[in-house]
Short mmCIF file of C-alpha atoms and ligand atoms in Angstrom, two decimals:
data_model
loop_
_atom_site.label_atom_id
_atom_site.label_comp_id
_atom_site.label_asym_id
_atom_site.label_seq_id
_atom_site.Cartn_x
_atom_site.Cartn_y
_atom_site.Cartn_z
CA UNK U 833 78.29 58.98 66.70
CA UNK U 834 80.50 58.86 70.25
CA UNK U 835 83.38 60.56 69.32
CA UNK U 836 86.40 61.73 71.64
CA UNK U 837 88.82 64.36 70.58
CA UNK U 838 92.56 65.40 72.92
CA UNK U 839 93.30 68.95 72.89
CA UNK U 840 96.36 70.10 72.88
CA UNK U 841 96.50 74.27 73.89
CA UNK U 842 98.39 76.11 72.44
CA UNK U 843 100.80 79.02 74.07
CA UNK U 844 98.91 79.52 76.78
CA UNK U 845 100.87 76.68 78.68
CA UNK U 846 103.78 79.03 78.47
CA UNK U 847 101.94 81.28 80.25
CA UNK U 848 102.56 80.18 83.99
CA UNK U 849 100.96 83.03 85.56
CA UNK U 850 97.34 83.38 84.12
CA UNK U 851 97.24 79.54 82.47
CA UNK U 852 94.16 78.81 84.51
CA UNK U 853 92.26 81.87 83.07
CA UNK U 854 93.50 81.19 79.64
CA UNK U 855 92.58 77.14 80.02
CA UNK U 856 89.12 78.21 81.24
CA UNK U 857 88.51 80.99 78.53
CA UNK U 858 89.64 78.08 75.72
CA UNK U 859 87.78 75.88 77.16
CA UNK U 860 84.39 77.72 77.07
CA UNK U 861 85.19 79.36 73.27
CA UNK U 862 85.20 75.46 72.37
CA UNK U 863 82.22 74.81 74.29
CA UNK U 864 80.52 77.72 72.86
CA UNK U 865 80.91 76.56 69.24
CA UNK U 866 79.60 73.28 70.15
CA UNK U 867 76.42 74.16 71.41
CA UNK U 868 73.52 72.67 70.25
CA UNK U 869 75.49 69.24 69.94
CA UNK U 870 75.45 66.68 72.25
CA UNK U 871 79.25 67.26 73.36
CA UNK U 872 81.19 68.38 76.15
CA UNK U 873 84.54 69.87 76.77
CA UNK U 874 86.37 67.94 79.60
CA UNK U 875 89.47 69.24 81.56
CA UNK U 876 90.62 66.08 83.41
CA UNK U 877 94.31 64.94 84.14
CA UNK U 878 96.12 68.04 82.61
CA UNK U 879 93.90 67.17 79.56
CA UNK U 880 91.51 69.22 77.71
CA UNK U 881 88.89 66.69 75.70
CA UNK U 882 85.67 66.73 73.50
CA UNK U 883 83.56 64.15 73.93
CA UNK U 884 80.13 62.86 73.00
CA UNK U 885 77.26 62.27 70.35
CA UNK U 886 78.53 64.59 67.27
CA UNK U 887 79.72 64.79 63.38
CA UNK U 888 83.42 64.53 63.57
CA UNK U 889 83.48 67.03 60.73
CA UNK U 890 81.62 69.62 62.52
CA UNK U 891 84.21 69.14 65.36
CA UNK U 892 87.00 68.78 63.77
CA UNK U 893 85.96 72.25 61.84
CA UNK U 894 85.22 74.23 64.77
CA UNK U 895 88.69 72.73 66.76
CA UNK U 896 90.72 73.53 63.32
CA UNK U 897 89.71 77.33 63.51
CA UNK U 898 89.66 77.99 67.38
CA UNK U 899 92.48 79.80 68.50
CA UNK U 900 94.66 78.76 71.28
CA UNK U 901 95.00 75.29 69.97
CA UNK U 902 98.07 73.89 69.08
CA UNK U 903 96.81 71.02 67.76
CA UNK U 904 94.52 68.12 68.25
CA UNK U 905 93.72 64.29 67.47
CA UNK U 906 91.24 61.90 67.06
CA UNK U 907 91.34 59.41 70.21
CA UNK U 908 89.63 56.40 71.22
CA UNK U 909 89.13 55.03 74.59
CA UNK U 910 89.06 51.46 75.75
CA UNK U 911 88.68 49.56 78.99
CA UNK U 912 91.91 49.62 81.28
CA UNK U 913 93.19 46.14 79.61
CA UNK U 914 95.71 44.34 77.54
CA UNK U 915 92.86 42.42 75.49
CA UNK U 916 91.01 46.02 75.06
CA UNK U 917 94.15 48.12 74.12
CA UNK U 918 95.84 45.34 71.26
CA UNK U 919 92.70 45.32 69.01
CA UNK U 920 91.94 49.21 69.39
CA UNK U 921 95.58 49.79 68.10
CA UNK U 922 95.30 47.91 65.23
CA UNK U 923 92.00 49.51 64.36
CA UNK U 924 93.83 52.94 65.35
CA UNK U 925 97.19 52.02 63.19
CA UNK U 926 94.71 51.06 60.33
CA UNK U 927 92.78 54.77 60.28
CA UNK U 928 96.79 56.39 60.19
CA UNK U 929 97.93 53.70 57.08
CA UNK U 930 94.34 54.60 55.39
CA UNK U 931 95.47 58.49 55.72
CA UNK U 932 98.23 58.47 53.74
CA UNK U 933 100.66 59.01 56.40
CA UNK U 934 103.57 56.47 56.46
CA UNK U 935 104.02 53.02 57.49
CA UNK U 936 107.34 54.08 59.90
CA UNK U 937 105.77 54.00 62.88
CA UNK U 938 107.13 54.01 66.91
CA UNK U 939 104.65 53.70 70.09
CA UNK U 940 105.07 56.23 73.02
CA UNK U 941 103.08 55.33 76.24
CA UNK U 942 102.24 57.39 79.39
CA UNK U 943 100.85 55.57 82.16
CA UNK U 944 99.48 58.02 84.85
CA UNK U 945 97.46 55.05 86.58
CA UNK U 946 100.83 53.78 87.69
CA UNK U 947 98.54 50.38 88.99
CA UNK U 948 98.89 49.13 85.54
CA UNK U 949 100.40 45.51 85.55
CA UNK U 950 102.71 46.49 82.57
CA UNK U 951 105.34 49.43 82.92
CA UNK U 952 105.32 52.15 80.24
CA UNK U 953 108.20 50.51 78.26
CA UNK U 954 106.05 47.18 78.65
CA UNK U 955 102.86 48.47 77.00
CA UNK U 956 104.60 49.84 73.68
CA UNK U 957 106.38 46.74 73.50
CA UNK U 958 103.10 44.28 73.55
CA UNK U 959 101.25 47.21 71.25
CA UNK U 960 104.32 47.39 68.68
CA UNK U 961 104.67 43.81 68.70
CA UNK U 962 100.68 43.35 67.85
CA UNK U 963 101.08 45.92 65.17
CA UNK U 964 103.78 44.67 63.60
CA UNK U 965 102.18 41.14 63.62
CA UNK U 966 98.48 42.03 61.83
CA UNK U 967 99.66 44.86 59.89
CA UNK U 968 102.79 43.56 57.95
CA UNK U 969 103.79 46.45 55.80
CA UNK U 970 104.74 48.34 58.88
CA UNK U 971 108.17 48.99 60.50
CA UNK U 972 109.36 50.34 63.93
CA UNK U 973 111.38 53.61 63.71
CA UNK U 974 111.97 54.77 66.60
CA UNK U 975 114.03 57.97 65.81
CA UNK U 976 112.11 59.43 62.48
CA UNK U 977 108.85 57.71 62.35
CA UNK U 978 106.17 59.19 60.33
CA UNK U 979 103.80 58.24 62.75
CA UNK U 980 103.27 57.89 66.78
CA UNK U 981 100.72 56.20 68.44
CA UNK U 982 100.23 56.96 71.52
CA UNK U 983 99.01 55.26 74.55
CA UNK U 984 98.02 56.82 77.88
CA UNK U 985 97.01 54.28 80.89
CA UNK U 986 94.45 57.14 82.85
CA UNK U 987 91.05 56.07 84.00
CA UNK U 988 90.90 53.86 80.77
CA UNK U 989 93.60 53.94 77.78
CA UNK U 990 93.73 56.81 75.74
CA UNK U 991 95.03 56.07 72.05
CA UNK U 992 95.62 58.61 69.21
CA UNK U 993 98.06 58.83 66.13
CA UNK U 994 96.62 61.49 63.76
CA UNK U 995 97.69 65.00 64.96
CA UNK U 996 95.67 67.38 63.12
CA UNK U 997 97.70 71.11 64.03
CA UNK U 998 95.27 74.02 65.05
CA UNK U 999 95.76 77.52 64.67
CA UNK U 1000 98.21 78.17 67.57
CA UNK U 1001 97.60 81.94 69.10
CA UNK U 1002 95.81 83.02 71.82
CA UNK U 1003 92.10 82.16 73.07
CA UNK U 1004 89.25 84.70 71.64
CA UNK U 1005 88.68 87.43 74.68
CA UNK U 1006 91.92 86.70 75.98
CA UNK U 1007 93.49 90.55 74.75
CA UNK U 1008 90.49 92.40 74.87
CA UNK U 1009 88.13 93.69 72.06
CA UNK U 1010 89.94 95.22 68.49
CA UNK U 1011 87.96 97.53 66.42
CA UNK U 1012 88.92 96.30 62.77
CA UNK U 1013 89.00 98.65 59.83
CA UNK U 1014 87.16 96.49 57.26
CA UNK U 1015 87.44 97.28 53.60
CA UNK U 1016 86.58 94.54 50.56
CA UNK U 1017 90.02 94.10 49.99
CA UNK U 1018 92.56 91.41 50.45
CA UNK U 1019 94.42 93.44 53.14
CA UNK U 1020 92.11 93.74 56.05
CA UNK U 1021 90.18 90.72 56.51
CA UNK U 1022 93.94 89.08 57.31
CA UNK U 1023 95.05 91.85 59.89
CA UNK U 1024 92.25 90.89 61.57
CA UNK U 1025 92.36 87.19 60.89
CA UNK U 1026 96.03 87.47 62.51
CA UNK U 1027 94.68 89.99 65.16
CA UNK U 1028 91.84 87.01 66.45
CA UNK U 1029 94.29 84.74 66.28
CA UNK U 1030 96.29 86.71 69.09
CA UNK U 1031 93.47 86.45 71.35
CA UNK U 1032 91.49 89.75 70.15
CA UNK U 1033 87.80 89.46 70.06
CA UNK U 1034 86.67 91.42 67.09
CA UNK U 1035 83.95 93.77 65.89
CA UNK U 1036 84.61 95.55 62.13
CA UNK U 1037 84.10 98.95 60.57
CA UNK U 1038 83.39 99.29 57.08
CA UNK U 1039 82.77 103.06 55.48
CA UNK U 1040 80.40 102.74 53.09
CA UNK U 1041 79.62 105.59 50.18
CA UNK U 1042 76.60 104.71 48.62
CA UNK U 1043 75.74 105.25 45.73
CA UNK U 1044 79.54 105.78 44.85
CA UNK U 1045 79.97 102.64 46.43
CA UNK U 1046 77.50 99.68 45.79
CA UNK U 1047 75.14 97.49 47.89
CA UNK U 1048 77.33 94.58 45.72
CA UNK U 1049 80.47 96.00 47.61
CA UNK U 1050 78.95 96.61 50.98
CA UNK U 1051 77.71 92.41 50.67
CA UNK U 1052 80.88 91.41 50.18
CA UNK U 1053 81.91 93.48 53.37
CA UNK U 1054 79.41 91.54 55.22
CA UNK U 1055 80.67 88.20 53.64
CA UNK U 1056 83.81 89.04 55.02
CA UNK U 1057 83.09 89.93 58.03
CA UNK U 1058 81.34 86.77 58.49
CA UNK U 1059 84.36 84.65 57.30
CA UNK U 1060 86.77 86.50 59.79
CA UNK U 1061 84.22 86.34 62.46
CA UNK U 1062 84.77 82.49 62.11
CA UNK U 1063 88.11 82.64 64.14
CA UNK U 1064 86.75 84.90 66.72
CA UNK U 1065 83.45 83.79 67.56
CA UNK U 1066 81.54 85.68 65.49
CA UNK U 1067 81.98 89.65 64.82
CA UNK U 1068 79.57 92.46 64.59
CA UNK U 1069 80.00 94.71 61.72
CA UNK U 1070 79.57 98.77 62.10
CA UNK U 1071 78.29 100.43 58.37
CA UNK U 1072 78.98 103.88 58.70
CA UNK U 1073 77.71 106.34 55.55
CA UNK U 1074 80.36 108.09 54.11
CA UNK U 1075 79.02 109.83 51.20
CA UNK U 1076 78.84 113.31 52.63
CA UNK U 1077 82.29 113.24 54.26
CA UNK U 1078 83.49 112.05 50.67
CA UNK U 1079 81.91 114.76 49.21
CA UNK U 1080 83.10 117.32 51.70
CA UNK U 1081 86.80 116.50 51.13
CA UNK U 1082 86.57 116.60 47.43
CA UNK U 1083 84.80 120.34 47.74
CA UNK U 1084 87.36 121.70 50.22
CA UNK U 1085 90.42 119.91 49.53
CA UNK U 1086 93.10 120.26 47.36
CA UNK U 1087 93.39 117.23 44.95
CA UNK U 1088 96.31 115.56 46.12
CA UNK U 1089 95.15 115.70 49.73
CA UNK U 1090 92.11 113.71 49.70
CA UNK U 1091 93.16 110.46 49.74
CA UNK U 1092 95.09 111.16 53.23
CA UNK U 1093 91.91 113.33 54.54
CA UNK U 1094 89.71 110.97 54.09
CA UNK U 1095 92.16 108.39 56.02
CA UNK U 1096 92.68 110.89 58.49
CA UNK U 1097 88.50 111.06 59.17
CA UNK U 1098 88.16 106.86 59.25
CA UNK U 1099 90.50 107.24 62.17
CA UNK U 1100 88.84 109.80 63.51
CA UNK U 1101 85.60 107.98 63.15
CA UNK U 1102 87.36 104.64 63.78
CA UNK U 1103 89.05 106.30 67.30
CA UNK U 1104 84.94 107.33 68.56
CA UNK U 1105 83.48 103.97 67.78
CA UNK U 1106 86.23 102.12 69.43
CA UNK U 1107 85.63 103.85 72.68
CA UNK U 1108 82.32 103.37 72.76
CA UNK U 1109 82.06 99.47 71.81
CA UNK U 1110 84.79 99.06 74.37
CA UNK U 1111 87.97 98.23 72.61
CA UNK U 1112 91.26 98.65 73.27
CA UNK U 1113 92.96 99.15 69.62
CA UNK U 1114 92.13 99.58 66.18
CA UNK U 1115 93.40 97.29 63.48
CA UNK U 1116 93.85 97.98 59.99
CA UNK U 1117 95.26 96.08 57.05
CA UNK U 1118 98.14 98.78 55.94
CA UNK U 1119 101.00 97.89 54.99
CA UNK U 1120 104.47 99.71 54.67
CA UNK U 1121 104.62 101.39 50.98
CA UNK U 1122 102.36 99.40 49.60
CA UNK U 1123 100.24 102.13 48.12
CA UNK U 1124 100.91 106.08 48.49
CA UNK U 1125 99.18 106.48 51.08
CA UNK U 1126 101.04 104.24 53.36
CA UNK U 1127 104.16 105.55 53.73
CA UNK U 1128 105.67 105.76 57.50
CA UNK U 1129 104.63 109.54 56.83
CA UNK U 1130 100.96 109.09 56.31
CA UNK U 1131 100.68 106.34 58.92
CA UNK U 1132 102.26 108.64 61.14
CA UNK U 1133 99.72 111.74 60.23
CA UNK U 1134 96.59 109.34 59.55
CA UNK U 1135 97.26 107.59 63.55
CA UNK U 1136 97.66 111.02 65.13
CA UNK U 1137 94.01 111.09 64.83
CA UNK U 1138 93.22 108.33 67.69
CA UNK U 1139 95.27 108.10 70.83
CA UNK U 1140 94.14 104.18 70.89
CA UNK U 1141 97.19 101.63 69.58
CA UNK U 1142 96.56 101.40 65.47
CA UNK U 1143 97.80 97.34 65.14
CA UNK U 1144 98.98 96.83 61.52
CA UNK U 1145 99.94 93.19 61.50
CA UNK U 1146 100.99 93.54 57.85
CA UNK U 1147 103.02 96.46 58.10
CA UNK U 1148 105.99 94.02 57.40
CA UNK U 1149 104.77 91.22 55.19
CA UNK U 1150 104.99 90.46 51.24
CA UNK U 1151 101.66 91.42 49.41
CA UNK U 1152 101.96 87.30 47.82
CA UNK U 1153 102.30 86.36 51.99
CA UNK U 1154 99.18 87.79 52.61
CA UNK U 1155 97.38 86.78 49.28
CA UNK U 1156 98.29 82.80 50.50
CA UNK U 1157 97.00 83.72 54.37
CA UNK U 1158 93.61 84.99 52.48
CA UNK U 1159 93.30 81.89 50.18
CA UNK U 1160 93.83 80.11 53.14
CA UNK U 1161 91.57 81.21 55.53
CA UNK U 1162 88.95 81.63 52.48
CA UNK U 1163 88.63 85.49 52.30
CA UNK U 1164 90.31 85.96 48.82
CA UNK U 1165 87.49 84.65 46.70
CA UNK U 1166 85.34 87.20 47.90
CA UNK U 1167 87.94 89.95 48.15
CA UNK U 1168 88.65 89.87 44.48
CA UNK U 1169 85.28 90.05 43.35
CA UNK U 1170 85.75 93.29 41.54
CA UNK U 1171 82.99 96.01 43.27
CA UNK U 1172 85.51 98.82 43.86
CA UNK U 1173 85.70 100.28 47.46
CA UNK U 1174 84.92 104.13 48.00
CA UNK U 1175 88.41 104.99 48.09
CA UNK U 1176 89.14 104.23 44.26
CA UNK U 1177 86.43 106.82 43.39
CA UNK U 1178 88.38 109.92 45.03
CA UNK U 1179 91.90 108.78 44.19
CA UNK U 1180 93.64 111.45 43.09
CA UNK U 1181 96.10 111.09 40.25
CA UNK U 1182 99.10 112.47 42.20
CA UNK U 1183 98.63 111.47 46.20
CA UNK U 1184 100.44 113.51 48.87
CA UNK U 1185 103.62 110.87 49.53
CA UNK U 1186 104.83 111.88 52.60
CA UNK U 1187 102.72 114.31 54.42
CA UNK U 1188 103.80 117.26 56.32
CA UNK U 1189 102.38 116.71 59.37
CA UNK U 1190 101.27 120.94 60.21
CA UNK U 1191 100.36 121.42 57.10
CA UNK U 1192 98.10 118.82 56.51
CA UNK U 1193 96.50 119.15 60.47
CA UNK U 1194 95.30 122.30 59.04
CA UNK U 1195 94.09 121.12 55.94
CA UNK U 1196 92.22 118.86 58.12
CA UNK U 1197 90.92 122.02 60.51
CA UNK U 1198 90.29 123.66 57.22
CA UNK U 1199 87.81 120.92 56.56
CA UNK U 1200 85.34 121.89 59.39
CA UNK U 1201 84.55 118.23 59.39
CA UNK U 1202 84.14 117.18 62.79
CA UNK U 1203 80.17 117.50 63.11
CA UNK U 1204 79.91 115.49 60.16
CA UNK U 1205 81.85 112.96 61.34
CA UNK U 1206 80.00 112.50 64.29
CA UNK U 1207 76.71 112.42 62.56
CA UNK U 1208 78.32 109.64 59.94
CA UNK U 1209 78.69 108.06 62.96
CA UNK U 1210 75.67 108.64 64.76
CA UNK U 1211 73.48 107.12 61.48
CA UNK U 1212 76.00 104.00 61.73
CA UNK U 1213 74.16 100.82 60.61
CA UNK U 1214 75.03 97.63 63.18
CA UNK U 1215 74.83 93.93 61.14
CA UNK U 1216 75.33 91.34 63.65
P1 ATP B 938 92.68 96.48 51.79
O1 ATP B 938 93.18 95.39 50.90
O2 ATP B 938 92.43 96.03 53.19
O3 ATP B 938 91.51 97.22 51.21
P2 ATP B 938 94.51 98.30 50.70
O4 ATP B 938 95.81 97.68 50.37
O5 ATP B 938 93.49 98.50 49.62
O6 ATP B 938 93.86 97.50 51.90
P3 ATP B 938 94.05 101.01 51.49
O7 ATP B 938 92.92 101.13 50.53
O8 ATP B 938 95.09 102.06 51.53
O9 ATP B 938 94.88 99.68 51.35
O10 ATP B 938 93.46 100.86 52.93
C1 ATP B 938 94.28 100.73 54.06
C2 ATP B 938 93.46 100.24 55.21
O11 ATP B 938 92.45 101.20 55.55
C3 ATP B 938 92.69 98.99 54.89
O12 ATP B 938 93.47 97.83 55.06
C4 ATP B 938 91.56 99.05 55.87
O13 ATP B 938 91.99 98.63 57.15
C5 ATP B 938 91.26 100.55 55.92
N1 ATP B 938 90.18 100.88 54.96
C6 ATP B 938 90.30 101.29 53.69
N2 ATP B 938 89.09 101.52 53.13
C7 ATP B 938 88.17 101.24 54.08
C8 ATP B 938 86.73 101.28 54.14
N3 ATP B 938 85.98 101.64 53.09
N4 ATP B 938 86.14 100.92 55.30
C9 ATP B 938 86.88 100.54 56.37
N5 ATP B 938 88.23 100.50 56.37
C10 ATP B 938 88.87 100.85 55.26
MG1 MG B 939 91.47 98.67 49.76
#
């Protein structure tokens, strides 16, 4: 089916300086996602379009999740005429009524090929006009319309009404490579939804303490992973085993330490693996006094153990906030399937609140933990 989609980017306009790099870098993530279809991604005009032989759903799905999109539409394109333009309005005007969207309607034209017979003011006159004739039930509103359609005179006319609004952000590559702490929860697979969304290209960490932890809990890791991965072309998940480092900090430490120990060797862990993949931060999913162990106290002791920026895009938002991003973006089906995470297994009843930051860097040293975690690491398990 020839289809032809406008693109409208997103922020990136705003950005004066490196816009080129950030058009280009858009331009091939789209391009990317479409391969194996018979469509390209055109940059003509000031105009980003896809065009060709392809299932509007499949496009429309991979546009709706690409970041760096503000939005895009449906268009069709007809022969630089009167006679073509009238009946491809109608047929355009129709597709918008069938929607659901209103029957207030104005016109807006752009004519760049400024060797059209008709001025701009001309052509949304003659389309209005035609509109108004075949499709009765319509009106003109030209100040709150439900509806635009829009006409642009290029090479041939351009039409589109149906603005479909994209994720907004920042192209995938565009800030570098995140490391994302990845847990089954509800928490994390947002940060790092709202992480790709700024442009971060993502790869995931999940600790994993079998057989304290289940292969049921580690699958739903990878499901998630997969689901995130959708806004950032794909993502590579890192499985490290964390059994023995579990079981060290529940020998050596006192009770009411563990939970901030064991935080304090994912970071630790977390802080190795990012270096070596490449990335410039680590992202988790905490979120300010949501649970003991993240108070501003713990967060503070539990990041001294990277020197890489910790991103915590949740650090500020409402636990039902995130619950509607993760129903949104389809992670919180899978994060409430109830396979506890290896945390739950160590909790103690009484966690340290607000950590005194000596004390508990030599509880840490006290551990004699670091060769372990750099074996955990070593035996890592890579799912791509
Ligand atoms: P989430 O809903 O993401 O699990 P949470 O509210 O349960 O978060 P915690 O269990 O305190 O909070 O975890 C805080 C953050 O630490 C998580 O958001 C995640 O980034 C990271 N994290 C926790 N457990 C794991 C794990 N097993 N593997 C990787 N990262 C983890
Ligand atoms: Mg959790």
């Amino acid at each position: 089916m020839e289809v032809l989609y406008l693109i409208k980017p997103g922020e990136l306009t705003l950005k004066s300086g490196n816009r080129r790099e950030f058009e280009d870098r858009l331009r091939a993530n789209i391009k990317r996602q479409l391969e194996g279809t018979k469509c390209q991604v055109l940059h003509k005009g000031g105009r980003f379009y896809v065009a060709g032989d392809a299932d509007p759903a499949l496009i429309e799905d991979v546009l709706g999740r690409t970041p760096g999109l503000a939005g895009f539409a449906r268009a069709t394109a007809v022969e630089r005429s009167v006679e073509a333009l009238l009946p491809a309005a109608v047929e355009a005007a129709r597709a918008v009524i069938a929607a659901g969207r209103g029957l207030k309607f104005k016109v807006e034209t752009r004519r760049e090929y400024k060797e059209f017979p008709l001025d701009s003011y001309a052509v949304s006159y003659a389309v209005g006009d035609e509109l108004l004739r075949a499709l009765p039930e319509l009106t003109v509103d030209v100040h709150h319309p439900d509806w635009v359609l829009n006409v642009e005179v290029r090479d041939r006319i351009y039409l589109y009404a149906l603005n479909i609004p994209g994720q907004r952000g920042l192209p995938t590559h565009s800030s570098g490579k995140g490391l994302l702490l990845l847990s089954g929860g509800i928490d994390s697979p947002v940060a790092g939804y709202m992480m790709a969304k700024r442009g971060l290209k993502l790869e995931a960490l999940y600790f994993h303490a079998y057989p304290y932890t289940s292969d049921e809990a580690k699958q739903k890791v990878v499901d998630l992973a997969r689901i995130v991965g959708r806004y950032c072309l794909g993502m590579k998940l890192h499985v490290v085993p964390f059994t023995e480092v579990q079981v060290r900090i529940k020998a050596k430490a006192r009770e009411d330490e563990r939970t901030l120990l064991m935080r304090a060797c994912m970071m630790r862990i977390a802080d190795r693996l990012a270096e070596k993949i490449g990335a410039n931060c680590i992202i988790t999913g905490e979120s300010l006094g949501q649970v003991a162990s993240q108070t501003a106290e713990n967060i503070r002791f539990t990041g001294s153990f990277t020197d890489m920026a910790v991103l915590r895009p949740l650090i500020g938002i409402d636990k039902e906030d995130t619950v509607a991003t993760a129903e949104r973006i389809g992670t919180y089906p899978v994060s409430i399937l109830p396979y506890e995470d290896c945390c739950v297994l160590f909790s103690p009843k009484h966690p340290v609140l607000k950590a005194k930051f000596e004390a508990e860097k030599e509880s840490f040293l006290a551990l004699d933990i670091e060769n372990l975690l750099k074996e955990a690491l070593e035996r890592a398990e890579t799912i791509v």
